[in-house]
Amino acid sequence: MQTTAQDAPTKANQVTHLESLDPATGEVIGRFEATPPENLPLIVERAREAQKKWAARPLRERCALLRRLRDVLFARRAEIAEVVTRESGKPRIEALFSDVTVAIDTAGHYARCAPRLLRPERVPHHNLAVKAKSAWLEYEPYGVIGIISPWNYPFAIPVGEIVPAVVAGNAVVLKPSELTPWCGALVGEIFEQAGFPRDLVQVVQGGGEVGAALVDARPDKIIFTGSVVTGRRVAEACARHLIPSVLELGGKDAMIVLADADLDVASSAAVWGSFTNCGQACVSVERIYVERGVAEKFTDLCVAKTQRLKLGHGLDADTEVGPMIRESQVARVEEQLRDARARGARVLSGGQRRADLGPCFFEPTLVTGVDHSMRLMQEETFGPVLAISAVENAGEAVRLANDSEFGLAASVWTRDTRRGKGIASRLKSGAVMVNDALSYFGICEAPHGGRGASGWGHTHSRLGLMELVQVKYVDVDRLARWPKSWWFGYDQELSVAADAFLEAMFAPGWRRRLASLRGALKTVFRGHRI
Ligand code: NDP
């Protein structure tokens, strides 16, 4: 069994089980054994043993297992989507398009590309003095990767990170969110079914204390996805242990709508980008800056489209917006809205709880009259609220979009793609999409990672794979029997020759360089006394 490890006795006051709740109804839909935090050192140790054998297996065998994984994911896609929906609340269609698609595609992608991406890479040398060397970079696994993941994409995020970790030759200990233990258990079960070796992918269940114990058990790297507050704690703990980390944290993504944009398309994108997963995506559109000339028309379209959205249980086929994950998140959104209203914002649509539907339902909400003094425009909302602000021009839109501690993703909407590209290059953001939003998260080749408070490092793509390997520079000297010019045996003659060498290498003009060549060669052809 490579899922939850339960070997050590539990203490009397420890949480022994986690309850999985359906956020739409508040019903308990499953119970999962919690991992005692004191078991983490043993679990990481077992992962270390499994990793040694795994890394020794040829890459093509590791890729073959990824193909098996892809097939298992595909065969079980309906079940995965149902579990994701029941536990996270998102509509089943979104579970299919996001969690399931990303997982299957990632497995297939790295199975295909890992041999090319992990192949040793030659390092050519420009300097004459080292021309006799041949060198290359080798990519070696770290060992054990600790992955700590959130509840909002409880399948796509961990699988998207485990797959590149294992193909690179690492073992993984995954700590899913305590709000989505069923998804976490399913991840472990599916890797096991695909035939990954025992203890290579282990899932530990529990709350923050289990995450903290995972870091303290000193895996070789931590890939953390979650809030800024927890990310800071994790980074501090990693620093104490000198463990490197990738931090995928929150966002406050801006959408810039220029006057020449197709307003019908842009408004559909705005409404979907804000309310998909009930606004609980790190790359949700949270702020819109629209040029004043089209602001009214654009806003009216957004209001009309928002009001047509169907709220309900994610398993109902026509549900477009499900519940938020917990009542505490709803309260946080209400708090931001209260602050925004008190400072003059106007709610054009929504703004209320829908207790008639369930404990965590909140109406998709559209707000205007906002400014950056409001918490709504500065803090991550992580809920179904879209704030629209009219701006004079693109310059003001860029300035406001960049006025945030976050820098995860952004989008620009215009018919003039050249202008869109120009604006993209001025945005302080890990990713910018022109005439699309969010979807880059599902593109295997697209690196995902933020700036500022949105974190550091990358997941997905070649860059995400490179986070999971240690780079080794290997250098082979072809003149093995030749002592080097710079070795001991220092004297006046070498001092003069060294200067000639610098002349030959760096002096302005080829005549001067050529003239020094003979003197420079004395650094090579000399007697080494030592
Ligand atoms: P949290 O930061 O609350 O939790 C993230 C994970 O960390 C959970 O598994 C949590 O466990 C665990 N954890 C909590 N305390 C500790 C600790 N002291 N040490 C180690 N691990 C700990 O985030 P949420 O789960 O609420 O997720 C929402 C946040 O994630 C949002 O801010 C969102 O923007 C961000 N996010 C970022 C993404 C990105 O790629 N940039 C993608 C998706 C989400 P438990 O849940 O059991 O308490």
XYZ file of C-alpha atoms and ligand atoms in Angstrom:
578
model
C 0.000 0.000 0.000
C 1.637 3.269 -0.998
C -0.994 5.593 0.353
C -1.510 6.767 3.912
C 1.105 5.358 6.240
C -0.115 4.461 9.748
C 2.723 2.618 11.390
C 3.359 4.476 14.620
C 0.875 4.569 17.511
C -1.227 7.733 17.683
C -1.377 9.989 20.705
C -4.650 10.242 22.595
C -5.253 13.898 21.736
C -4.362 13.595 18.087
C -6.804 13.838 15.200
C -7.192 10.270 14.012
C -9.595 10.858 11.133
C -10.437 13.534 8.605
C -13.998 14.039 7.444
C -14.603 14.833 3.837
C -17.549 17.213 3.416
C -19.682 18.031 0.414
C -19.497 21.848 0.413
C -22.849 22.091 -1.378
C -24.741 20.320 1.393
C -22.390 20.215 4.379
C -22.872 16.419 4.494
C -20.037 14.109 5.501
C -19.200 12.045 2.430
C -16.136 10.167 3.634
C -13.719 9.544 6.489
C -9.993 9.127 6.069
C -7.312 8.087 8.482
C -5.061 10.942 9.521
C -1.301 10.447 9.472
C 0.314 11.040 12.859
C 2.829 13.880 12.342
C 5.512 11.915 14.203
C 5.389 9.294 11.433
C 6.742 11.702 8.862
C 10.473 10.993 9.370
C 9.844 7.275 8.822
C 7.687 7.954 5.770
C 10.344 10.195 4.213
C 12.959 7.564 5.003
C 10.919 4.915 3.188
C 10.546 7.271 0.232
C 14.332 7.700 0.244
C 14.855 3.935 -0.012
C 12.301 3.598 -2.820
C 13.859 6.526 -4.679
C 17.302 4.918 -4.874
C 15.983 1.928 -6.823
C 13.661 4.105 -8.881
C 16.385 6.514 -10.000
C 18.512 3.544 -11.082
C 15.804 2.412 -13.519
C 16.228 3.587 -17.117
C 14.306 6.729 -18.010
C 12.394 4.855 -20.691
C 10.940 2.556 -18.007
C 9.892 5.543 -15.921
C 8.237 7.040 -19.015
C 6.475 3.735 -19.723
C 4.928 3.901 -16.260
C 3.744 7.437 -16.954
C 1.971 6.126 -20.035
C 0.288 3.508 -17.834
C -0.666 6.275 -15.435
C -2.186 8.259 -18.290
C -4.251 5.208 -19.294
C -5.483 4.636 -15.736
C -6.398 8.310 -15.388
C -8.283 8.179 -18.651
C -10.117 4.971 -17.725
C -11.138 6.390 -14.324
C -11.916 9.932 -15.531
C -15.610 9.838 -14.644
C -14.887 8.692 -11.113
C -12.145 11.303 -10.636
C -14.444 14.074 -11.849
C -17.177 12.945 -9.486
C -14.881 12.838 -6.448
C -13.420 16.258 -7.305
C -16.920 17.717 -7.660
C -18.280 16.150 -4.516
C -15.363 17.264 -2.401
C -14.490 20.682 -3.882
C -17.963 21.708 -5.075
C -16.980 22.746 -8.603
C -19.274 21.786 -11.521
C -18.487 18.377 -12.957
C -17.710 19.905 -16.353
C -15.012 22.037 -14.723
C -13.613 18.992 -12.932
C -13.340 17.293 -16.347
C -11.838 20.291 -18.168
C -9.434 21.271 -15.402
C -8.515 18.525 -12.934
C -8.914 15.500 -15.190
C -7.605 17.030 -18.415
C -4.520 18.542 -16.774
C -3.685 15.247 -15.040
C -4.004 13.077 -18.159
C -2.255 15.539 -20.434
C 0.628 16.087 -18.009
C 1.283 12.350 -17.738
C 1.317 11.961 -21.536
C 3.391 15.091 -22.074
C 6.237 14.207 -19.746
C 6.202 10.576 -20.929
C 6.921 11.949 -24.409
C 9.215 14.862 -23.619
C 11.211 13.820 -20.547
C 13.884 11.907 -22.538
C 14.589 15.056 -24.565
C 14.332 17.472 -21.631
C 16.507 15.395 -19.274
C 19.140 14.459 -21.843
C 22.634 15.685 -20.867
C 23.234 19.029 -22.526
C 26.575 19.944 -24.089
C 28.249 23.108 -22.834
C 30.367 24.762 -25.522
C 33.213 26.982 -24.259
C 34.100 30.288 -25.879
C 37.386 30.877 -24.072
C 40.508 29.657 -25.907
C 42.152 28.642 -22.644
C 39.533 25.945 -22.058
C 38.904 24.834 -25.639
C 40.464 21.457 -24.877
C 37.693 20.613 -22.470
C 34.471 18.886 -23.322
C 31.634 19.553 -20.911
C 27.973 18.929 -20.381
C 25.165 19.353 -17.855
C 23.604 16.333 -16.218
C 20.189 16.488 -14.582
C 19.979 14.379 -11.452
C 16.999 13.855 -9.176
C 16.900 15.613 -5.828
C 15.753 12.533 -3.924
C 12.505 13.018 -2.025
C 10.148 15.838 -2.985
C 7.557 17.007 -0.458
C 4.437 18.299 -2.193
C 1.911 20.312 -0.177
C -1.217 21.160 -2.099
C -4.477 23.114 -1.695
C -8.114 22.114 -2.085
C -9.176 24.173 -5.099
C -7.747 21.923 -7.843
C -7.291 18.923 -5.589
C -6.398 16.535 -8.391
C -4.753 18.628 -11.127
C -2.308 20.399 -8.832
C -0.789 17.385 -7.064
C -0.747 15.169 -10.168
C 0.732 18.024 -12.240
C 3.589 18.181 -9.746
C 4.069 14.486 -8.924
C 4.402 13.450 -12.576
C 7.496 15.548 -13.399
C 8.961 14.726 -9.978
C 8.850 10.976 -10.549
C 9.874 11.026 -14.183
C 12.984 12.943 -13.106
C 13.777 10.077 -10.706
C 12.446 11.437 -7.410
C 10.133 9.935 -4.811
C 7.224 12.029 -3.531
C 5.424 12.510 -0.250
C 2.170 14.365 -0.916
C 0.220 16.273 1.736
C -3.149 17.203 0.235
C -5.446 19.734 1.874
C -7.389 18.397 4.824
C -10.499 19.699 3.024
C -9.977 17.263 0.136
C -8.608 14.042 1.629
C -10.648 11.874 -0.734
C -8.958 13.406 -3.767
C -5.597 12.944 -2.036
C -6.289 9.281 -1.373
C -7.423 8.821 -4.968
C -4.144 10.283 -6.257
C -2.172 7.710 -4.231
C -4.452 4.872 -5.315
C -4.092 5.731 -9.002
C -0.286 5.851 -8.902
C -0.386 2.477 -7.171
C -2.737 1.039 -9.791
C -0.479 2.314 -12.572
C 2.318 0.179 -11.111
C 4.612 2.733 -9.467
C 6.804 1.020 -6.865
C 5.782 0.800 -3.242
C 6.631 3.914 -1.200
C 7.561 5.957 -4.274
C 4.423 8.095 -4.078
C 3.075 8.272 -0.548
C 0.122 10.358 0.570
C -0.038 11.685 4.110
C -3.343 12.988 5.405
C -3.935 15.753 7.903
C -3.988 19.471 8.526
C -1.272 22.081 8.728
C 0.556 20.156 11.434
C 1.141 17.284 9.015
C 2.376 19.724 6.354
C 4.750 21.262 8.901
C 5.938 17.791 9.961
C 6.606 16.940 6.314
C 8.901 19.964 5.954
C 10.580 19.154 9.281
C 11.224 15.593 8.089
C 13.630 17.221 5.631
C 12.769 15.992 2.182
C 15.163 17.328 -0.447
C 12.796 19.950 -1.852
C 9.318 21.304 -1.129
C 6.790 22.222 -3.780
C 4.143 24.230 -1.982
C 0.905 25.558 -3.430
C -1.346 27.608 -1.177
C -1.872 30.946 0.495
C 0.717 33.636 1.124
C 0.386 33.254 4.897
C 1.134 29.533 4.873
C 3.705 29.928 2.097
C 5.682 32.293 4.282
C 5.627 29.747 7.126
C 6.739 26.980 4.803
C 9.514 29.149 3.354
C 10.762 29.937 6.867
C 10.789 26.262 7.825
C 12.571 25.372 4.561
C 15.158 28.058 5.233
C 15.809 26.651 8.709
C 16.519 23.252 7.167
C 18.227 24.712 4.076
C 15.731 22.957 1.836
C 14.960 24.653 -1.492
C 11.332 25.385 -2.279
C 8.931 26.324 -5.004
C 6.103 28.524 -3.753
C 2.948 28.823 -5.849
C 0.919 31.349 -3.879
C -2.060 33.621 -4.331
C -2.957 36.077 -7.047
C -4.983 39.197 -7.756
C -5.105 38.829 -11.487
C -5.964 41.805 -13.633
C -7.767 41.829 -16.966
C -7.243 44.830 -19.213
C -9.988 45.517 -21.746
C -9.039 48.003 -24.456
C -11.657 49.971 -26.344
C -11.100 47.993 -29.557
C -11.727 44.598 -27.900
C -14.591 42.361 -28.988
C -16.743 43.245 -25.997
C -19.056 40.274 -26.337
C -16.136 37.832 -26.197
C -14.281 39.787 -23.523
C -17.341 39.968 -21.253
C -17.920 36.202 -21.569
C -14.264 35.693 -20.665
C -14.557 38.061 -17.712
C -17.586 36.288 -16.306
C -16.091 32.823 -16.792
C -12.651 33.916 -15.609
C -14.084 35.338 -12.404
C -16.678 32.753 -11.526
C -15.226 29.462 -12.681
C -14.649 27.293 -9.610
C -16.733 29.947 -7.819
C -13.805 32.351 -8.111
C -11.552 30.004 -6.166
C -8.721 29.754 -8.674
C -5.298 31.255 -8.044
C -5.488 32.703 -11.563
C -9.091 33.964 -11.302
C -9.811 37.312 -12.902
C -10.313 39.506 -9.829
C -9.851 43.023 -11.223
C -10.894 44.444 -14.582
C -9.581 47.716 -15.981
C -11.634 48.737 -18.983
C -11.152 51.835 -21.138
C -13.771 54.402 -20.236
C -15.248 54.721 -23.728
C -16.537 51.135 -23.635
C -16.825 50.649 -19.875
C -20.588 51.043 -19.677
C -21.329 48.666 -22.538
C -18.817 46.111 -21.257
C -20.204 46.309 -17.710
C -23.791 45.906 -18.907
C -22.792 42.788 -20.838
C -21.050 41.388 -17.745
C -24.089 42.080 -15.568
C -26.465 40.414 -18.027
C -24.233 37.350 -18.377
C -23.646 37.070 -14.624
C -27.361 37.113 -13.962
C -27.901 34.202 -16.320
C -25.507 31.904 -14.420
C -27.090 28.851 -12.867
C -26.086 28.076 -9.283
C -26.407 24.600 -7.842
C -24.787 21.332 -6.902
C -21.781 20.589 -9.079
C -23.176 17.180 -10.009
C -26.227 18.747 -11.694
C -25.307 18.856 -15.360
C -26.461 22.446 -15.931
C -24.829 23.974 -12.850
C -22.380 26.715 -13.771
C -21.422 27.985 -10.336
C -21.177 25.715 -7.318
C -20.655 26.528 -3.653
C -17.580 27.989 -2.034
C -15.476 25.482 -0.157
C -16.432 26.461 3.411
C -18.571 28.973 5.227
C -15.422 30.697 6.559
C -14.434 31.561 2.961
C -17.904 33.030 2.354
C -17.461 35.199 5.447
C -14.100 36.433 4.128
C -15.686 37.513 0.839
C -18.503 39.284 2.702
C -15.930 41.125 4.796
C -14.147 42.440 1.688
C -17.453 43.493 0.158
C -18.462 45.288 3.350
C -15.193 47.226 3.284
C -15.585 48.075 -0.416
C -19.185 49.266 0.032
C -18.186 51.409 3.012
C -15.596 53.090 0.767
C -18.047 53.812 -1.998
C -18.170 50.702 -4.210
C -21.482 49.760 -5.841
C -22.719 46.185 -6.162
C -24.378 45.824 -9.569
C -25.310 42.191 -9.268
C -25.286 39.507 -6.575
C -23.650 40.250 -3.246
C -25.771 37.909 -1.125
C -25.508 34.471 0.402
C -27.832 31.825 -0.958
C -28.625 29.853 2.169
C -31.630 28.409 0.324
C -29.167 26.438 -1.837
C -26.744 25.347 0.898
C -24.417 26.647 3.579
C -21.613 27.823 1.273
C -23.431 29.373 -1.680
C -22.747 32.989 -2.554
C -24.084 34.832 -5.569
C -21.665 35.736 -8.361
C -21.114 39.389 -7.626
C -20.209 42.353 -9.796
C -18.847 45.520 -8.244
C -17.951 48.920 -9.711
C -16.833 52.234 -8.286
C -13.783 50.544 -6.822
C -10.361 51.998 -6.013
C -7.112 50.706 -4.595
C -7.813 51.859 -1.046
C -10.230 48.922 -0.807
C -9.226 45.511 0.503
C -11.187 44.099 -2.426
C -8.599 45.571 -4.795
C -5.523 44.690 -2.761
C -6.122 41.333 -1.062
C -6.820 38.083 -2.820
C -10.597 37.555 -2.730
C -10.712 33.895 -3.755
C -14.447 34.019 -4.231
C -17.092 34.924 -6.826
C -16.523 38.676 -6.955
C -15.582 40.663 -10.025
C -14.523 44.290 -9.606
C -14.696 46.523 -12.680
C -12.879 49.830 -12.869
C -13.063 52.302 -15.764
C -9.706 53.800 -16.775
C -8.697 56.642 -19.093
C -6.289 54.647 -21.217
C -4.018 51.612 -21.486
C -1.250 53.359 -19.568
C -3.471 53.828 -16.550
C -4.662 50.235 -16.838
C -1.071 48.954 -16.775
C -0.189 51.169 -13.821
C -3.168 49.942 -11.805
C -2.680 46.312 -12.803
C 0.920 46.546 -11.557
C -0.149 48.234 -8.331
C -0.380 44.989 -6.399
C 1.901 42.906 -4.226
C 0.853 39.899 -6.326
C 2.096 39.020 -9.787
C 0.672 35.693 -10.884
C -1.162 36.148 -14.204
C -2.979 38.781 -16.230
C -4.805 39.167 -19.516
C -5.149 41.827 -22.211
C -8.117 42.073 -24.559
C -7.772 43.867 -27.891
C -8.203 43.279 -31.621
C -4.724 44.747 -32.130
C -2.456 41.870 -31.160
C 0.717 43.968 -31.576
C -0.584 46.396 -29.012
C -1.631 43.496 -26.810
C 1.890 42.066 -26.918
C 3.342 45.462 -26.057
C 1.111 45.751 -23.002
C 1.898 42.166 -21.988
C 5.579 43.039 -21.800
C 4.831 45.913 -19.375
C 2.845 43.819 -16.894
C 4.495 42.563 -13.710
C 3.202 39.045 -13.889
C 4.358 35.440 -14.240
C 2.089 34.949 -17.265
C 0.060 37.193 -19.545
C -2.523 35.984 -22.020
C -3.704 38.145 -24.909
C -7.363 37.456 -25.724
C -7.654 34.540 -23.332
C -7.437 34.069 -19.585
C -6.592 31.277 -17.145
C -6.269 28.542 -19.749
C -2.463 28.625 -19.780
C -2.628 26.652 -16.522
C -3.755 23.691 -18.630
C -1.048 24.061 -21.271
C 1.755 21.613 -20.510
C 4.413 23.754 -22.194
C 3.460 26.906 -20.259
C 5.478 27.590 -17.105
C 3.378 28.528 -14.098
C 4.854 30.718 -11.402
C 4.422 34.079 -9.805
C 6.339 37.164 -8.837
C 6.300 39.131 -5.597
C 3.799 37.763 -3.096
C 2.658 35.192 -5.675
C 5.743 33.148 -4.914
C 8.874 31.876 -6.603
C 9.955 29.081 -8.873
C 7.859 27.242 -11.413
C 5.650 24.248 -11.908
C 4.579 22.773 -15.282
C 6.620 22.904 -18.509
C 10.372 22.428 -18.931
C 11.011 24.966 -16.179
C 8.828 23.006 -13.754
C 10.787 19.846 -14.579
C 14.068 21.695 -14.035
C 12.901 22.557 -10.496
C 12.895 18.838 -9.768
C 16.465 18.108 -10.792
C 19.852 19.151 -9.540
C 22.170 20.329 -12.260
C 25.627 18.860 -12.394
C 28.340 20.331 -14.623
C 30.723 17.622 -15.832
C 33.999 18.653 -17.446
C 36.451 16.293 -19.155
C 39.861 17.599 -20.098
C 41.159 16.178 -23.361
C 44.757 17.186 -22.524
C 44.901 15.064 -19.439
C 48.700 14.956 -19.363
C 49.236 18.687 -19.754
C 49.665 20.813 -16.591
C 47.528 23.922 -16.703
C 48.900 27.378 -17.425
C 47.534 28.811 -14.203
C 49.048 26.220 -11.852
C 51.962 26.911 -9.481
C 55.415 27.737 -10.624
C 54.825 31.494 -10.408
C 57.744 33.753 -11.436
C 58.423 36.972 -13.304
C 58.324 35.198 -16.653
C 54.826 33.847 -15.990
C 53.713 37.240 -14.785
C 54.693 38.795 -18.137
C 53.171 35.873 -20.047
C 49.926 36.210 -18.077
C 49.669 39.826 -19.123
C 50.336 38.846 -22.737
C 47.596 36.246 -22.407
C 45.131 38.925 -21.280
C 46.238 41.122 -24.197
C 45.708 38.233 -26.623
C 42.260 37.528 -25.212
C 40.767 40.921 -24.546
C 42.767 43.790 -26.096
C 40.770 45.993 -28.474
C 41.629 45.242 -32.127
C 42.876 41.984 -33.627
C 46.365 43.387 -34.483
C 47.148 43.980 -30.837
C 45.801 40.564 -29.916
C 47.844 38.804 -32.579
C 50.960 40.638 -31.516
C 50.600 39.248 -27.986
C 49.960 35.692 -29.028
C 53.542 34.524 -28.846
C 54.024 35.922 -25.384
C 50.722 34.431 -24.315
C 51.778 30.961 -25.442
C 54.556 31.089 -22.856
C 51.880 30.481 -20.229
C 51.305 27.106 -21.858
C 54.788 26.092 -22.868
C 56.660 26.522 -19.645
C 58.263 24.328 -17.067
C 56.037 23.669 -14.102
C 58.287 23.405 -11.083
C 55.437 22.320 -8.822
P -3.437 27.095 2.541
O -2.228 27.926 2.507
O -4.382 27.261 3.648
O -3.049 25.545 2.514
C -2.222 24.981 1.519
C -1.666 23.665 2.032
O -0.743 23.920 3.083
C -2.731 22.759 2.632
O -2.431 21.417 2.331
C -2.587 23.044 4.102
O -3.097 22.047 4.908
C -1.086 23.138 4.217
N -0.585 23.794 5.418
C -1.231 24.574 6.306
N -0.393 24.998 7.286
C 0.827 24.472 7.010
C 2.121 24.561 7.614
N 2.332 25.273 8.703
N 3.148 23.892 7.039
C 2.967 23.181 5.912
N 1.766 23.065 5.287
C 0.712 23.704 5.818
O -4.168 27.320 1.138
P -5.586 26.774 0.679
O -5.603 25.288 0.720
O -6.653 27.515 1.377
O -5.579 27.180 -0.878
C -5.953 28.414 -1.322
C -4.746 29.276 -1.648
O -3.912 28.590 -2.555
C -5.123 30.568 -2.328
O -4.377 31.625 -1.774
C -4.723 30.331 -3.766
O -4.421 31.498 -4.489
C -3.529 29.463 -3.607
N -3.285 28.712 -4.821
C -2.194 29.033 -5.583
C -1.985 28.377 -6.778
C -0.798 28.701 -7.614
O -0.468 27.863 -8.448
N -0.140 29.832 -7.462
C -2.909 27.363 -7.278
C -4.003 27.098 -6.384
C -4.167 27.758 -5.204
P -4.650 22.086 5.350
O -5.470 22.506 4.179
O -4.900 20.701 5.698
O -4.720 23.082 6.452
